[in-house]
Structures are given as C-alpha cells and as structure tokens.
mmCIF file of C-alpha atoms in Angstrom:
data_model
loop_
_atom_site.group_PDB
_atom_site.id
_atom_site.type_symbol
_atom_site.label_atom_id
_atom_site.label_comp_id
_atom_site.label_asym_id
_atom_site.label_seq_id
_atom_site.Cartn_x
_atom_site.Cartn_y
_atom_site.Cartn_z
ATOM 1 C CA MET A 1 -0.022 0.012 -0.007
ATOM 2 C CA THR A 2 1.513 3.370 -0.957
ATOM 3 C CA HIS A 3 0.897 6.473 1.028
ATOM 4 C CA SER A 4 0.811 10.095 0.049
ATOM 5 C CA ALA A 5 3.549 12.394 1.352
ATOM 6 C CA LYS A 6 1.117 13.723 3.981
ATOM 7 C CA GLU A 7 0.214 10.219 5.175
ATOM 8 C CA LEU A 8 3.854 9.240 5.299
ATOM 9 C CA LYS A 9 4.593 12.230 7.487
ATOM 10 C CA GLU A 10 1.680 11.370 9.815
ATOM 11 C CA LEU A 11 2.757 7.754 10.118
ATOM 12 C CA LEU A 12 6.330 8.865 10.900
ATOM 13 C CA GLU A 13 4.974 11.103 13.641
ATOM 14 C CA GLU A 14 2.962 8.197 14.988
ATOM 15 C CA ALA A 15 6.094 6.014 15.023
ATOM 16 C CA LYS A 16 7.957 8.778 16.897
ATOM 17 C CA PHE A 17 5.094 8.942 19.379
ATOM 18 C CA TYR A 18 5.460 5.205 20.052
ATOM 19 C CA ILE A 19 9.271 5.551 20.481
ATOM 20 C CA LEU A 20 8.702 8.320 23.013
ATOM 21 C CA ASN A 21 6.299 6.057 24.929
ATOM 22 C CA GLN A 22 8.687 3.113 24.747
ATOM 23 C CA ASN A 23 6.285 1.066 22.636
ATOM 24 C CA TYR A 24 9.182 -0.017 20.449
ATOM 25 C CA GLU A 25 7.402 -2.914 18.789
ATOM 26 C CA LYS A 26 4.667 -0.687 17.380
ATOM 27 C CA ALA A 27 7.203 1.904 16.346
ATOM 28 C CA GLU A 28 9.355 -0.679 14.603
ATOM 29 C CA GLN A 29 6.348 -2.099 12.713
ATOM 30 C CA ILE A 30 5.422 1.304 11.345
ATOM 31 C CA LEU A 31 8.975 2.375 10.471
ATOM 32 C CA LEU A 32 9.815 -0.876 8.715
ATOM 33 C CA SER A 33 6.746 -0.729 6.586
ATOM 34 C CA LEU A 34 7.443 2.952 5.741
ATOM 35 C CA LEU A 35 10.998 1.970 4.830
ATOM 36 C CA LYS A 36 9.722 -0.416 2.179
ATOM 37 C CA GLU A 37 8.027 2.523 0.483
ATOM 38 C CA SER A 38 10.815 5.056 1.002
ATOM 39 C CA PRO A 39 14.074 3.173 1.474
ATOM 40 C CA ASP A 40 16.155 6.344 1.178
ATOM 41 C CA ASP A 41 14.183 8.516 3.583
ATOM 42 C CA LYS A 42 16.763 9.807 6.061
ATOM 43 C CA GLU A 43 14.281 10.461 8.833
ATOM 44 C CA ILE A 44 12.912 6.930 8.623
ATOM 45 C CA LEU A 45 16.415 5.523 8.614
ATOM 46 C CA TYR A 46 17.539 7.760 11.541
ATOM 47 C CA ASN A 47 14.508 6.879 13.655
ATOM 48 C CA LEU A 48 15.055 3.156 13.069
ATOM 49 C CA GLY A 49 18.681 3.630 14.066
ATOM 50 C CA LEU A 50 17.564 5.463 17.232
ATOM 51 C CA LEU A 51 14.969 2.787 18.061
ATOM 52 C CA TYR A 52 17.551 -0.008 17.823
ATOM 53 C CA GLU A 53 19.974 2.075 19.868
ATOM 54 C CA LEU A 54 17.361 2.429 22.575
ATOM 55 C CA THR A 55 16.609 -1.321 22.566
ATOM 56 C CA HIS A 56 20.372 -2.006 22.643
ATOM 57 C CA GLU A 57 20.328 -3.807 19.259
ATOM 58 C CA TRP A 58 23.481 -1.863 18.422
ATOM 59 C CA SER A 59 24.546 -3.727 15.395
ATOM 60 C CA LYS A 60 21.179 -2.955 13.690
ATOM 61 C CA ALA A 61 21.466 0.607 14.922
ATOM 62 C CA LYS A 62 24.922 0.900 13.351
ATOM 63 C CA ASP A 63 23.550 -0.238 9.966
ATOM 64 C CA PHE A 64 20.859 2.394 9.953
ATOM 65 C CA PHE A 65 23.039 5.285 11.052
ATOM 66 C CA GLU A 66 25.563 4.277 8.384
ATOM 67 C CA LYS A 67 22.803 4.361 5.793
ATOM 68 C CA VAL A 68 21.918 7.963 6.861
ATOM 69 C CA LEU A 69 25.538 8.897 6.497
ATOM 70 C CA ASN A 70 25.779 7.307 3.070
ATOM 71 C CA LEU A 71 22.965 9.578 1.994
ATOM 72 C CA ASP A 72 24.102 12.652 3.989
ATOM 73 C CA PRO A 73 27.796 12.405 4.995
ATOM 74 C CA ASN A 74 27.598 15.620 7.013
ATOM 75 C CA ASN A 75 24.728 14.523 9.247
ATOM 76 C CA GLU A 76 26.132 15.342 12.680
ATOM 77 C CA GLN A 77 23.395 13.589 14.606
ATOM 78 C CA ALA A 78 23.931 10.331 12.770
ATOM 79 C CA LYS A 79 27.682 10.623 13.239
ATOM 80 C CA GLU A 80 27.318 11.083 17.029
ATOM 81 C CA HIS A 81 24.984 8.130 17.348
ATOM 82 C CA LEU A 82 27.166 5.907 15.148
ATOM 83 C CA GLU A 83 30.139 6.756 17.373
ATOM 84 C CA ARG A 84 28.144 5.840 20.444
ATOM 85 C CA VAL A 85 26.946 2.468 19.183
ATOM 86 C CA THR A 86 30.330 1.386 17.885
ATOM 87 C CA LYS A 87 32.186 2.205 21.127
ATOM 88 C CA LEU A 88 32.888 -0.741 23.344
ATOM 89 C CA MET B 1 42.710 17.568 41.730
ATOM 90 C CA GLN B 2 46.311 17.735 40.524
ATOM 91 C CA PHE B 3 47.996 15.039 38.467
ATOM 92 C CA CYS B 4 51.480 14.580 37.117
ATOM 93 C CA ILE B 5 51.894 12.234 34.145
ATOM 94 C CA LEU B 6 55.424 11.013 33.519
ATOM 95 C CA GLY B 7 55.636 9.534 30.019
ATOM 96 C CA LEU B 8 53.393 10.638 27.132
ATOM 97 C CA GLY B 9 53.114 7.456 25.081
ATOM 98 C CA ARG B 10 49.664 6.298 23.922
ATOM 99 C CA PHE B 11 48.517 5.498 27.464
ATOM 100 C CA GLY B 12 50.095 8.444 29.273
ATOM 101 C CA SER B 13 48.773 11.022 26.808
ATOM 102 C CA ALA B 14 45.295 9.419 26.807
ATOM 103 C CA VAL B 15 45.176 9.652 30.628
ATOM 104 C CA ALA B 16 46.511 13.234 30.625
ATOM 105 C CA LEU B 17 43.922 14.367 28.045
ATOM 106 C CA ALA B 18 41.025 12.611 29.819
ATOM 107 C CA LEU B 19 41.997 14.135 33.184
ATOM 108 C CA ALA B 20 42.403 17.609 31.638
ATOM 109 C CA LYS B 21 38.995 17.232 29.986
ATOM 110 C CA LYS B 22 37.454 16.552 33.383
ATOM 111 C CA GLY B 23 38.846 19.870 34.552
ATOM 112 C CA HIS B 24 41.758 18.622 36.618
ATOM 113 C CA GLU B 25 45.174 20.313 36.730
ATOM 114 C CA VAL B 26 47.580 18.170 34.717
ATOM 115 C CA LEU B 27 51.355 18.426 34.376
ATOM 116 C CA ALA B 28 52.494 16.249 31.510
ATOM 117 C CA VAL B 29 56.145 15.334 31.203
ATOM 118 C CA ASP B 30 58.173 13.449 28.585
ATOM 119 C CA LYS B 31 61.717 13.637 27.268
ATOM 120 C CA ASP B 32 60.428 13.678 23.666
ATOM 121 C CA GLU B 33 59.814 17.239 22.491
ATOM 122 C CA ASP B 34 57.276 16.233 19.852
ATOM 123 C CA ARG B 35 55.074 14.380 22.386
ATOM 124 C CA VAL B 36 55.168 17.359 24.666
ATOM 125 C CA SER B 37 54.291 19.799 21.856
ATOM 126 C CA ALA B 38 51.401 17.630 20.795
ATOM 127 C CA ILE B 39 49.757 17.928 24.229
ATOM 128 C CA GLU B 40 50.848 21.274 25.649
ATOM 129 C CA ASP B 41 47.820 23.291 24.667
ATOM 130 C CA LYS B 42 45.402 20.670 26.047
ATOM 131 C CA VAL B 43 46.774 20.344 29.601
ATOM 132 C CA SER B 44 47.688 22.822 32.353
ATOM 133 C CA GLN B 45 51.422 22.466 31.745
ATOM 134 C CA ALA B 46 53.692 20.245 29.633
ATOM 135 C CA LEU B 47 57.466 19.924 30.068
ATOM 136 C CA VAL B 48 60.362 18.258 28.306
ATOM 137 C CA LEU B 49 62.262 16.489 31.028
ATOM 138 C CA ASP B 50 64.293 13.275 31.564
ATOM 139 C CA ILE B 51 62.510 11.787 34.547
ATOM 140 C CA THR B 52 65.364 9.362 35.267
ATOM 141 C CA GLN B 53 67.439 12.422 36.360
ATOM 142 C CA GLU B 54 66.702 13.000 40.043
ATOM 143 C CA LYS B 55 67.457 16.750 39.904
ATOM 144 C CA GLN B 56 65.014 17.276 37.087
ATOM 145 C CA ILE B 57 62.180 15.429 38.681
ATOM 146 C CA GLU B 58 62.870 17.053 42.093
ATOM 147 C CA ALA B 59 62.111 20.435 40.555
ATOM 148 C CA LEU B 60 58.525 19.283 39.732
ATOM 149 C CA GLY B 61 57.522 19.156 43.423
ATOM 150 C CA MET B 62 56.090 15.635 43.639
ATOM 151 C CA GLY B 63 54.350 16.313 46.914
ATOM 152 C CA HIS B 64 51.929 18.709 45.254
ATOM 153 C CA PHE B 65 50.180 16.042 43.232
ATOM 154 C CA ASP B 66 47.296 13.911 44.256
ATOM 155 C CA TRP B 67 48.506 11.224 41.889
ATOM 156 C CA VAL B 68 51.679 10.744 39.875
ATOM 157 C CA ILE B 69 51.199 8.442 36.943
ATOM 158 C CA VAL B 70 54.270 6.675 35.600
ATOM 159 C CA SER B 71 53.501 5.371 32.160
ATOM 160 C CA MET B 72 56.736 4.232 30.474
ATOM 161 C CA SER B 73 56.211 0.498 30.582
ATOM 162 C CA GLN B 74 58.195 0.087 27.294
ATOM 163 C CA ASN B 75 61.271 1.359 29.084
ATOM 164 C CA ILE B 76 61.327 -0.785 32.190
ATOM 165 C CA GLU B 77 64.353 0.859 33.708
ATOM 166 C CA ALA B 78 62.890 4.357 33.344
ATOM 167 C CA SER B 79 59.574 3.194 34.687
ATOM 168 C CA ILE B 80 61.144 1.672 37.832
ATOM 169 C CA LEU B 81 63.441 4.611 38.368
ATOM 170 C CA GLY B 82 60.600 7.068 37.779
ATOM 171 C CA THR B 83 58.375 5.297 40.290
ATOM 172 C CA LEU B 84 61.167 5.068 42.880
ATOM 173 C CA LEU B 85 62.113 8.731 42.536
ATOM 174 C CA ALA B 86 58.521 9.983 42.490
ATOM 175 C CA LYS B 87 57.864 8.169 45.776
ATOM 176 C CA GLU B 88 61.140 9.209 47.412
ATOM 177 C CA LEU B 89 60.559 12.827 46.490
ATOM 178 C CA GLY B 90 57.229 12.937 48.237
ATOM 179 C CA ALA B 91 54.510 11.784 45.764
ATOM 180 C CA LYS B 92 51.398 10.973 47.778
ATOM 181 C CA ASN B 93 50.143 8.272 45.357
ATOM 182 C CA VAL B 94 51.929 6.717 42.452
ATOM 183 C CA LEU B 95 50.182 4.688 39.783
ATOM 184 C CA SER B 96 52.535 2.805 37.477
ATOM 185 C CA LYS B 97 51.884 0.996 34.240
ATOM 186 C CA ALA B 98 53.420 -2.407 34.067
ATOM 187 C CA SER B 99 54.264 -4.639 31.062
ATOM 188 C CA SER B 100 54.677 -7.941 32.919
ATOM 189 C CA ASP B 101 54.109 -9.599 36.283
ATOM 190 C CA ILE B 102 57.772 -9.308 37.254
ATOM 191 C CA HIS B 103 57.769 -5.661 36.248
ATOM 192 C CA ALA B 104 54.691 -5.151 38.411
ATOM 193 C CA LYS B 105 56.360 -6.855 41.387
ATOM 194 C CA ILE B 106 59.339 -4.527 41.149
ATOM 195 C CA LEU B 107 57.153 -1.449 40.791
ATOM 196 C CA ARG B 108 55.288 -2.406 43.950
ATOM 197 C CA LYS B 109 58.572 -3.009 45.777
ATOM 198 C CA VAL B 110 59.879 0.397 44.885
ATOM 199 C CA GLY B 111 56.729 2.096 46.068
ATOM 200 C CA ALA B 112 53.950 2.082 43.446
ATOM 201 C CA ASP B 113 50.628 2.395 45.219
ATOM 202 C CA ARG B 114 48.746 0.952 42.278
ATOM 203 C CA VAL B 115 50.025 -1.050 39.295
ATOM 204 C CA ILE B 116 47.912 -1.475 36.197
ATOM 205 C CA PHE B 117 48.038 -3.548 33.058
ATOM 206 C CA PRO B 118 45.786 -1.617 30.702
ATOM 207 C CA GLU B 119 46.221 -4.005 27.786
ATOM 208 C CA ARG B 120 45.470 -7.047 29.958
ATOM 209 C CA GLU B 121 42.472 -5.381 31.604
ATOM 210 C CA MET B 122 41.099 -4.206 28.272
ATOM 211 C CA GLY B 123 41.769 -7.585 26.727
ATOM 212 C CA GLN B 124 39.677 -9.203 29.439
ATOM 213 C CA ARG B 125 36.846 -6.740 28.925
ATOM 214 C CA VAL B 126 36.953 -7.288 25.126
ATOM 215 C CA ALA B 127 36.942 -11.015 25.616
ATOM 216 C CA GLU B 128 33.939 -10.736 27.925
ATOM 217 C CA TYR B 129 32.138 -8.581 25.392
ATOM 218 C CA LEU B 130 32.913 -10.760 22.398
ATOM 219 C CA SER B 131 31.892 -13.975 24.173
ATOM 220 C CA SER B 132 28.725 -12.341 25.557
ATOM 221 C CA PRO B 133 27.669 -9.430 23.360
ATOM 222 C CA LYS B 134 24.818 -8.667 25.748
ATOM 223 C CA ILE B 135 27.324 -7.801 28.476
ATOM 224 C CA PHE B 136 28.286 -4.139 28.155
ATOM 225 C CA ASP B 137 30.686 -3.998 31.079
ATOM 226 C CA TYR B 138 32.188 -6.223 33.666
ATOM 227 C CA ILE B 139 33.945 -5.631 36.974
ATOM 228 C CA GLU B 140 35.505 -8.376 38.975
ATOM 229 C CA LEU B 141 34.899 -7.722 42.664
ATOM 230 C CA SER B 142 36.554 -10.869 43.833
ATOM 231 C CA PRO B 143 37.395 -14.307 42.284
ATOM 232 C CA GLU B 144 33.741 -15.250 43.144
ATOM 233 C CA TYR B 145 31.701 -12.130 42.652
ATOM 234 C CA SER B 146 31.314 -9.736 39.759
ATOM 235 C CA ILE B 147 29.256 -6.808 38.673
ATOM 236 C CA ILE B 148 28.021 -6.934 35.095
ATOM 237 C CA GLU B 149 26.093 -4.676 32.881
ATOM 238 C CA LEU B 150 23.724 -6.846 30.921
ATOM 239 C CA VAL B 151 20.967 -6.009 28.416
ATOM 240 C CA ALA B 152 17.716 -7.124 30.067
ATOM 241 C CA PRO B 153 17.101 -10.742 29.033
ATOM 242 C CA SER B 154 13.825 -11.133 27.122
ATOM 243 C CA ASN B 155 12.340 -13.152 29.995
ATOM 244 C CA PHE B 156 12.749 -10.116 32.227
ATOM 245 C CA GLU B 157 11.118 -7.620 29.852
ATOM 246 C CA ASN B 158 7.817 -6.073 31.050
ATOM 247 C CA LYS B 159 8.194 -7.723 34.428
ATOM 248 C CA THR B 160 8.804 -5.929 37.738
ATOM 249 C CA ILE B 161 12.081 -6.624 39.444
ATOM 250 C CA ARG B 162 10.092 -8.609 42.020
ATOM 251 C CA GLU B 163 8.450 -10.707 39.296
ATOM 252 C CA THR B 164 11.812 -11.556 37.703
ATOM 253 C CA GLN B 165 12.769 -13.279 41.002
ATOM 254 C CA ALA B 166 16.296 -12.110 40.280
ATOM 255 C CA ARG B 167 17.268 -12.550 43.936
ATOM 256 C CA SER B 168 15.133 -15.534 45.064
ATOM 257 C CA LYS B 169 15.496 -17.653 41.906
ATOM 258 C CA PHE B 170 18.847 -16.548 40.519
ATOM 259 C CA GLY B 171 20.690 -15.196 43.521
ATOM 260 C CA VAL B 172 21.655 -11.927 41.803
ATOM 261 C CA HIS B 173 20.911 -8.363 42.820
ATOM 262 C CA ILE B 174 19.726 -5.780 40.343
ATOM 263 C CA ILE B 175 21.581 -2.822 41.851
ATOM 264 C CA ALA B 176 20.880 -0.325 39.092
ATOM 265 C CA ILE B 177 19.174 0.085 35.746
ATOM 266 C CA LYS B 178 20.464 2.214 32.947
ATOM 267 C CA ARG B 179 17.646 3.195 30.614
ATOM 268 C CA ARG B 180 17.938 5.099 27.417
ATOM 269 C CA ILE B 181 14.742 6.802 26.321
ATOM 270 C CA ALA B 182 13.792 9.149 23.598
ATOM 271 C CA LYS B 183 13.093 12.854 24.036
ATOM 272 C CA VAL B 184 12.007 15.538 21.608
ATOM 273 C CA GLU B 185 14.652 18.083 20.576
ATOM 274 C CA LYS B 186 14.504 21.052 18.273
ATOM 275 C CA GLU B 187 12.366 20.899 15.198
ATOM 276 C CA GLY B 188 10.622 17.763 16.531
ATOM 277 C CA LYS B 189 13.702 15.514 16.135
ATOM 278 C CA LEU B 190 14.107 12.687 18.547
ATOM 279 C CA GLU B 191 17.205 12.262 20.605
ATOM 280 C CA ALA B 192 18.284 9.743 23.277
ATOM 281 C CA GLU B 193 18.871 10.506 26.912
ATOM 282 C CA GLU B 194 20.015 8.187 29.680
ATOM 283 C CA LYS B 195 18.313 7.689 33.024
ATOM 284 C CA VAL B 196 20.002 5.708 35.771
ATOM 285 C CA LEU B 197 17.860 4.195 38.487
ATOM 286 C CA ILE B 198 20.042 3.329 41.487
ATOM 287 C CA ALA B 199 18.698 0.688 43.920
ATOM 288 C CA PRO B 200 15.483 0.444 41.900
ATOM 289 C CA ASP B 201 12.219 -0.237 43.593
ATOM 290 C CA PRO B 202 11.169 -3.925 43.441
ATOM 291 C CA ASP B 203 7.974 -2.775 41.613
ATOM 292 C CA GLU B 204 9.957 -1.010 38.872
ATOM 293 C CA GLU B 205 9.123 -2.567 35.504
ATOM 294 C CA ILE B 206 12.018 -3.688 33.349
ATOM 295 C CA LEU B 207 11.750 -2.443 29.769
ATOM 296 C CA LYS B 208 13.147 -3.771 26.525
ATOM 297 C CA GLY B 209 16.626 -2.291 26.081
ATOM 298 C CA ASP B 210 17.277 -1.646 29.771
ATOM 299 C CA LEU B 211 20.840 -2.308 30.867
ATOM 300 C CA LEU B 212 20.697 -4.120 34.192
ATOM 301 C CA ILE B 213 23.632 -3.694 36.550
ATOM 302 C CA LEU B 214 23.767 -7.081 38.307
ATOM 303 C CA LEU B 215 25.794 -8.101 41.279
ATOM 304 C CA GLY B 216 26.285 -11.746 42.098
ATOM 305 C CA LYS B 217 28.373 -14.911 41.939
ATOM 306 C CA LEU B 218 29.657 -15.737 38.520
ATOM 307 C CA GLU B 219 27.737 -18.914 38.134
ATOM 308 C CA ASN B 220 24.475 -17.125 38.998
ATOM 309 C CA LEU B 221 25.178 -14.292 36.561
ATOM 310 C CA GLU B 222 25.721 -16.937 33.884
ATOM 311 C CA LYS B 223 22.236 -18.310 34.589
ATOM 312 C CA VAL B 224 20.695 -14.890 34.144
ATOM 313 C CA LYS B 225 22.625 -14.340 30.899
ATOM 314 C CA LYS B 226 20.978 -17.447 29.430
ATOM 315 C CA GLN B 227 17.423 -16.192 30.129
#
C-alpha cells in the first residue's frame, strides 16, 4: 500500500510517538513498513537507528546510522549516534 | 585535583587528556619534544624532562600532586626509576603501568601504590564482550563475585524486578538500571537520553533495552545471561 507524502509524514509522527512512549514494537512495525516505500528517507532511517539504539540492538542501529551517513555524509546527529553504538 | 603524568606514550597522553577534559590540573612530562608539543595546549602544563634524572624530577615538586602516573612500561628501567624517585621525592600516590608480572612486582617493591596492566584489563573486557555481546561492562569484585552490565534478558522484559525473581530464583541483585529513552529536541527531532535508576524499587518494571547492573556470583550471573 503506498501512502501520500502527508500520510507518510503522519505515520512517521505516529512512530515517533510510540518511540517516546517506549512502545518499540509498534514503532518498529510502522517504520519498517514505511522503509519499504521510501528506502532512502533519512528520517525513517535515523529513527530506526535510534529505536535500535534504545533497545540495545546496536549492530542494527549501526547499519541504519551508516545508511543515513551514506545519503548525507555531513549529518552530525547520525555521526554522534554511530560513534556511540560502535564504542565498546 | 592535581595530576602529574610521567611519560606521554599512547597510554600516558590518553590519561593526561582525559583528566584535563574533566577539569583537573595536569602536568604532562616526557623527554620527547614532539610528544610534549602535541599535548601542551590541552593540559595545564607540559614539560620536556628526563625523569630518570633526580634533579630534574625534584624540581617538579612531587608532593603537590594527588597522583603521579608513571606510564613508560616500554622502558622498564625508566619506569622503575621514575616510580622510585617519585615516591622518594614525596608523591602521595603513584600509579605505574606495568608490562609484565615481574615488572609489576618490582614497581610495587619500589613504592607504586597501584600497578595497572591496561592492555590485559582491556583484553579481558573485550573477551567478555565478544563472548557475551549482551554484556556491556564487567567488573570483577573478587574471584567469586562480579558486577556486570547486561541487556535485560527477554524473559525479564515487562516484568517488575520482584516478578523476575532475580534474587530468590537466580541469587543476583539488580543494583541499578540504565535506561535510554527518547526525548524531543529542536524541530521535533528525537534524541536519546540516559536515566540511571540506582537501587530500583522492586515494583519497577524492566523495559526492553534496559541495561541491568547485576551483582552476584559468577555462576548465577551466567544463569541470568541465558534467560
């Protein structure tokens, strides 16, 4: 099912709401389905990275932050998070 | 606090920089001019000195420092001499880096208050992490007891501490919980912040992603790891 730009934005906000409320399963479901439609959306990728960082799935988090940086090498936020999840 | 670092190799310079970043007064010393130049604008003071020369090290006023760190384990003679002189000249506490057990024994004999093996200790931590990726940190309290930082096992998620029966069933204490949660920053972007719950209430619910700080006997911690 494809969504309009407005619907995508609303679903992303919904996913962020779930992350804020620590309902990581719901947030992950929404973000992964959005990712299928927009695989190069930096915000979706960043929020997935953040979600996996919060659930301590750091190797998944690393993949997503790296994807953000491949699209936007100067993204400071993604750089900081990548450094955090790759530090022992 | 005031620190004097003798030897600015990889370890010595890392300690000097970290202490300076924490706001401490740091005097960094090495006989190599390049090493001193590389650090001089990041610490309180940096000097080119041969610390095996008693007169030169005397001028530093060892008694002023809370800790003197001797980090020249590659040059065993200099490390032993530096430790001995620092202690004789009034250093309150001397921490020396060792490269072997025999080196450590000698350092203790000549007055080192603490001897460390950073590569060995780090190697142990790395080995712990690689063999148990869910363990984020590990401290050995005694041969029997350790403190570990473990990602909450799935069987503990959404249960209260009481319900996990960590103490009664597994014999381990959850002494703290480190929890990263999201918060809203500028322009609606999400960021992470860390909360630490010390001595958490038994009715505190454990969430997915929580880092549990567990204290217990090794064999009991192993049982929890497998949950």
